[in-house]
PDB file of C-alpha atoms and ligand atoms in Angstrom:
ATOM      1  CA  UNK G   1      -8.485  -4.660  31.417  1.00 60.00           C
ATOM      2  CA  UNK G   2      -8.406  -7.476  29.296  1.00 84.00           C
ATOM      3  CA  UNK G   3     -10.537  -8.113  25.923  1.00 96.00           C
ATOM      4  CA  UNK G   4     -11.147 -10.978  23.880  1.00 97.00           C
ATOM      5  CA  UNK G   5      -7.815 -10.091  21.973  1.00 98.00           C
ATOM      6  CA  UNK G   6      -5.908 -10.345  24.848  1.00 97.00           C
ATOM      7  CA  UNK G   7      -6.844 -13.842  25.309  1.00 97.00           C
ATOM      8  CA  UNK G   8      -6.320 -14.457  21.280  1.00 98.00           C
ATOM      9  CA  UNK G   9      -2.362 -12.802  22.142  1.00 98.00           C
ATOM     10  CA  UNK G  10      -2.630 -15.688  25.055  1.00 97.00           C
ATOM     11  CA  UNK G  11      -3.928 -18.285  22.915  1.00 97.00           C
ATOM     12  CA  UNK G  12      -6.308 -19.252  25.563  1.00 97.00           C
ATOM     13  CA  UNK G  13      -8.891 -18.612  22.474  1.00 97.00           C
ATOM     14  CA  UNK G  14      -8.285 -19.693  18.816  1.00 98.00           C
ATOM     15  CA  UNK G  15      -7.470 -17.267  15.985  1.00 98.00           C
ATOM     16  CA  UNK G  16      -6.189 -17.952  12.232  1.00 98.00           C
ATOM     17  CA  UNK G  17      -3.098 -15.966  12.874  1.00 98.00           C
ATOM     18  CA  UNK G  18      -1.281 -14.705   9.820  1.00 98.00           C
ATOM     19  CA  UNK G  19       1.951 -12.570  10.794  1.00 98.00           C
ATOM     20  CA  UNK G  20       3.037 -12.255  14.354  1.00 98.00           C
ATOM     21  CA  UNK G  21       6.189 -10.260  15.353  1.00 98.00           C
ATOM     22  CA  UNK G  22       7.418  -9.201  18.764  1.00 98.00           C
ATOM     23  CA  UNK G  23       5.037  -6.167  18.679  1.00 98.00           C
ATOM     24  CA  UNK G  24       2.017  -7.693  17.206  1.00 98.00           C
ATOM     25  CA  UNK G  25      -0.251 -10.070  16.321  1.00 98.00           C
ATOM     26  CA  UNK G  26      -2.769 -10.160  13.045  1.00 99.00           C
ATOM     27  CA  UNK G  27      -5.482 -13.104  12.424  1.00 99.00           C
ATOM     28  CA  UNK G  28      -8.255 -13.111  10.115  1.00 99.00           C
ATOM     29  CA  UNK G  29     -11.935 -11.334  11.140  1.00 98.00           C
ATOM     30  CA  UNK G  30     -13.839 -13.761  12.392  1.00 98.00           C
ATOM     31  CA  UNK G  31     -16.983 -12.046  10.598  1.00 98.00           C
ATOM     32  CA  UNK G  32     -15.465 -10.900   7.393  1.00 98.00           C
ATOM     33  CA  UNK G  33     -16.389  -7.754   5.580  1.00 98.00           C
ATOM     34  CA  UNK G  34     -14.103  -8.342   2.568  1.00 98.00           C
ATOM     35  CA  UNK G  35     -12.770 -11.852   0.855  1.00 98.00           C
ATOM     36  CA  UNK G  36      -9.390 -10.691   2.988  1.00 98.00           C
ATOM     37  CA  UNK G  37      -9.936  -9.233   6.346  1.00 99.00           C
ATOM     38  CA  UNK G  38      -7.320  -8.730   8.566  1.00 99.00           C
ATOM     39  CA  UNK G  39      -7.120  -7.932  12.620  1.00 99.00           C
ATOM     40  CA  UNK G  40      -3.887  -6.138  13.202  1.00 99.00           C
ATOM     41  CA  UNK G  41      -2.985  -5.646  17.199  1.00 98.00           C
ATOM     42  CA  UNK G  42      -0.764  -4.280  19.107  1.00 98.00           C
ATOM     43  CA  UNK G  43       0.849  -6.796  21.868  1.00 98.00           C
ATOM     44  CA  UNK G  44       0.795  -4.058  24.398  1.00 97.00           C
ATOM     45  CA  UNK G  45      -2.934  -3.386  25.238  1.00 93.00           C
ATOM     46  CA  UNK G  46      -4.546  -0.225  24.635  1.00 97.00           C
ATOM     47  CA  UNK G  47      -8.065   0.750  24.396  1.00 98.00           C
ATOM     48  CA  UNK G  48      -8.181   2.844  21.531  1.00 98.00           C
ATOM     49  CA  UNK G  49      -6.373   5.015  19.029  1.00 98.00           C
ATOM     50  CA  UNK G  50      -7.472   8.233  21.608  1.00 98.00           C
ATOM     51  CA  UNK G  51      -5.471   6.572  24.263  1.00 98.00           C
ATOM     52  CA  UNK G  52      -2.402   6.430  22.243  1.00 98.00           C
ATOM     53  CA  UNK G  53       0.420   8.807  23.731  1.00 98.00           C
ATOM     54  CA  UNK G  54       3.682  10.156  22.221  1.00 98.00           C
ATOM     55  CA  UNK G  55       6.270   6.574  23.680  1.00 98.00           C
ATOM     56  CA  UNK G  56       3.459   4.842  21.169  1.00 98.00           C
ATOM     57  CA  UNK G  57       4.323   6.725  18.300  1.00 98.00           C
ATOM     58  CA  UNK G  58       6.977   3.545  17.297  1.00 98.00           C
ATOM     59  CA  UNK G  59       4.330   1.170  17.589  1.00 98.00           C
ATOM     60  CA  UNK G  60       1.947   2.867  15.823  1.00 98.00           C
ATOM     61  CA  UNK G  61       3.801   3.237  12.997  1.00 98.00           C
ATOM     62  CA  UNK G  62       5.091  -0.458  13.179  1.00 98.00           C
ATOM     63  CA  UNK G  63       1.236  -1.137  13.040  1.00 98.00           C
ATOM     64  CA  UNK G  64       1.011   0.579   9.393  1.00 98.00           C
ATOM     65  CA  UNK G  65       4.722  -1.233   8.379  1.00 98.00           C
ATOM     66  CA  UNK G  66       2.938  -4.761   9.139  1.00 98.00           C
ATOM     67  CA  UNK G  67       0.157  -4.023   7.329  1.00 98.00           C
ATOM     68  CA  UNK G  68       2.071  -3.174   4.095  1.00 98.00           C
ATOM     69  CA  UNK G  69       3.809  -6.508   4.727  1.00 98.00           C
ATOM     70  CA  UNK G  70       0.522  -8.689   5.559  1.00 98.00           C
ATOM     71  CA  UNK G  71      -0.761  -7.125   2.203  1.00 98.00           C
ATOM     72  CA  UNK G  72       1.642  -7.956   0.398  1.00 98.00           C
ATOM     73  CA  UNK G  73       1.983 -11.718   2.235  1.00 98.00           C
ATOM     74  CA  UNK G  74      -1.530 -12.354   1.136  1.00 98.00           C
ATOM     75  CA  UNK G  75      -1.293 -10.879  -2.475  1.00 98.00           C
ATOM     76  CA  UNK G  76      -3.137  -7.475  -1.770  1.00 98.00           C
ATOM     77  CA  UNK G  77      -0.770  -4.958  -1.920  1.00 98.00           C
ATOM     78  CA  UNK G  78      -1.961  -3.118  -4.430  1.00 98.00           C
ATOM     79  CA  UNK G  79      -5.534  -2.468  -2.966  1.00 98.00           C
ATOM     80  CA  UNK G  80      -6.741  -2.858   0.551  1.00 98.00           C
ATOM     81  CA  UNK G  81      -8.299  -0.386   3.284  1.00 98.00           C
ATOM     82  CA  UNK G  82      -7.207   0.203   6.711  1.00 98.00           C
ATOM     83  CA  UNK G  83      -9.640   1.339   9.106  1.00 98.00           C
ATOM     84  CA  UNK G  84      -9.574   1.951  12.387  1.00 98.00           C
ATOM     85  CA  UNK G  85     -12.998   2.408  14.342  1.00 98.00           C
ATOM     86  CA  UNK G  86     -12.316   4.301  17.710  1.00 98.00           C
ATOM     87  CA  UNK G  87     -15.820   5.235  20.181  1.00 98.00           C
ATOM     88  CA  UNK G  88     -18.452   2.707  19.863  1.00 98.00           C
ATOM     89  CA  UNK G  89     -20.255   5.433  18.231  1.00 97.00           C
ATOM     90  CA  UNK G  90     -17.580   5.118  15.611  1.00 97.00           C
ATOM     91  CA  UNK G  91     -18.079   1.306  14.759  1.00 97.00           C
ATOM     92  CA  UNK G  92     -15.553  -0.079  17.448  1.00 98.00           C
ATOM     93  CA  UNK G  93     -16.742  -3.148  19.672  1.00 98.00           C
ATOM     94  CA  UNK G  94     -13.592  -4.371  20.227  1.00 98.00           C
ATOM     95  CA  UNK G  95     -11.884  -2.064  23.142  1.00 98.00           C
ATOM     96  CA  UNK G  96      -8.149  -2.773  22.159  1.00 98.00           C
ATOM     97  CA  UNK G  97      -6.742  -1.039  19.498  1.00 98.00           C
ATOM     98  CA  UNK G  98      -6.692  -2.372  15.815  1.00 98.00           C
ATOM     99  CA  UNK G  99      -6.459  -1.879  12.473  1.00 99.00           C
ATOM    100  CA  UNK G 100      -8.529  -3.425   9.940  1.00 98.00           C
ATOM    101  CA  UNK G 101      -6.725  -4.626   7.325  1.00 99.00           C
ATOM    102  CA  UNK G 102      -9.751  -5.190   3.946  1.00 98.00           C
ATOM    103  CA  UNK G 103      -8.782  -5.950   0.186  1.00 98.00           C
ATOM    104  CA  UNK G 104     -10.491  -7.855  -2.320  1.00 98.00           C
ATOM    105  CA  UNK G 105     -13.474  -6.071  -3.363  1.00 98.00           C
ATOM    106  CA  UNK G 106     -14.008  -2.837  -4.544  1.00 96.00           C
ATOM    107  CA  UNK G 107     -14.466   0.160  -1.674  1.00 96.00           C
ATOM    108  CA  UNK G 108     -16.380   3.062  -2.090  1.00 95.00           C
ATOM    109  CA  UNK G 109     -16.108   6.613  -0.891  1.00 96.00           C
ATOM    110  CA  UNK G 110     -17.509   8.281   1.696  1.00 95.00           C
ATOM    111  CA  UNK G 111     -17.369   4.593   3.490  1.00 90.00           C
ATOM    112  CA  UNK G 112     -20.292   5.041   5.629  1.00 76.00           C
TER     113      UNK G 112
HETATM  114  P1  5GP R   1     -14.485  -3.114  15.753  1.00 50.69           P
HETATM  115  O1  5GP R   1     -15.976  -3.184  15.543  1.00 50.69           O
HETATM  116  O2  5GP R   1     -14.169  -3.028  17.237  1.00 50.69           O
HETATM  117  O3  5GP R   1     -13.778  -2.092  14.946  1.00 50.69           O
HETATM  118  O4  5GP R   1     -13.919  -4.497  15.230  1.00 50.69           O
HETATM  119  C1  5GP R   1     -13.931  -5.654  15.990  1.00 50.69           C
HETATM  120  C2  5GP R   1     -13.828  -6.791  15.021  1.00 50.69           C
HETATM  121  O5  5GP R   1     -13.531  -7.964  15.760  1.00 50.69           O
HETATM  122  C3  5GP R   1     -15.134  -7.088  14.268  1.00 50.69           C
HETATM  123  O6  5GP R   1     -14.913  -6.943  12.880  1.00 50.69           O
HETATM  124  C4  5GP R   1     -15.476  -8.512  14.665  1.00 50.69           C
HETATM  125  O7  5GP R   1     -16.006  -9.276  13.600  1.00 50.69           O
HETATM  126  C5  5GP R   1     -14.150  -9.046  15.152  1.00 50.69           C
HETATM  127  N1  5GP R   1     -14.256 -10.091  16.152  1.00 50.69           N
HETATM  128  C6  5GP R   1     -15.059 -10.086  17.241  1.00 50.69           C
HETATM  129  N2  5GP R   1     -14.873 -11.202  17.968  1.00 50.69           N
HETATM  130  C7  5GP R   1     -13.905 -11.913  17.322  1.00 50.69           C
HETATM  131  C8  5GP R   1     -13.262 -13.162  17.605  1.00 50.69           C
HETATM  132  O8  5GP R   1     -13.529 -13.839  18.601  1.00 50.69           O
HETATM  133  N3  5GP R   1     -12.330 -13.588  16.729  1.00 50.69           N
HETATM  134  C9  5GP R   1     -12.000 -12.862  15.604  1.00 50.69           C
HETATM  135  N4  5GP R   1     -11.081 -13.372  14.796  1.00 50.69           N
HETATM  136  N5  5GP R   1     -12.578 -11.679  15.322  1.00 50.69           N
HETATM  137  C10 5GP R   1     -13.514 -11.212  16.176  1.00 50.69           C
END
């Protein structure tokens, strides 16, 4: 089942893409919740972070390695968040996996 992400990995709908790689893609949030807020996804579609099985264990980790090097592309690696919502009762809207990549203001604790 595809999701609007899978047409943003298409391009059959715009995104500002910054880092792409054979794996994944990452563009900005198109309703920001931080001065930087990045969409990291996986290529391969998958729901959510529940459906993940033990073969995704690679790409899962290759999600957390981009981040670090997004961050540091956009000048943030020395504070951002990643989240990642999974349920809708968890925050996620989105049904295919990412991680939100958020620097640039300060975060607080228990994040609500
Ligand atoms: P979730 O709530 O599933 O964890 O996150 C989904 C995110 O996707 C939200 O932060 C929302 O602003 C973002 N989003 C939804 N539609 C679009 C879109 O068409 N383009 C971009 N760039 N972001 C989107």
């Amino acid at each position: 089942m595809s999701t609007l992400f899978g047409k943003i990995i298409r391009r059959e709908i715009p995104a500002d893409i910054v880092y792409e790689d054979e794996l994944c893609l990452a563009f900005r949030d198109i309703n920001p919740q931080a001065p930087t807020h990045v969409l990291i996804i996986p290529k391969q579609e998958m729901a959510k972070l529940a459906d993940a099985k033990a073969a995704d264990q690679a790409l899962l980790g290759h999600l957390m390695l981009a981040a670090n090097q997004i961050a540091r592309q956009l000048g943030v690696e020395n504070a951002f968040r990643l989240v990642v919502n999974n349920g809708a009762e968890a925050g996620q809207s989105v049904f295919h996996l990412h991680v939100h990549l958020l620097a640039g203001r300060p975060f607080h604790w228990p994040p609500g």
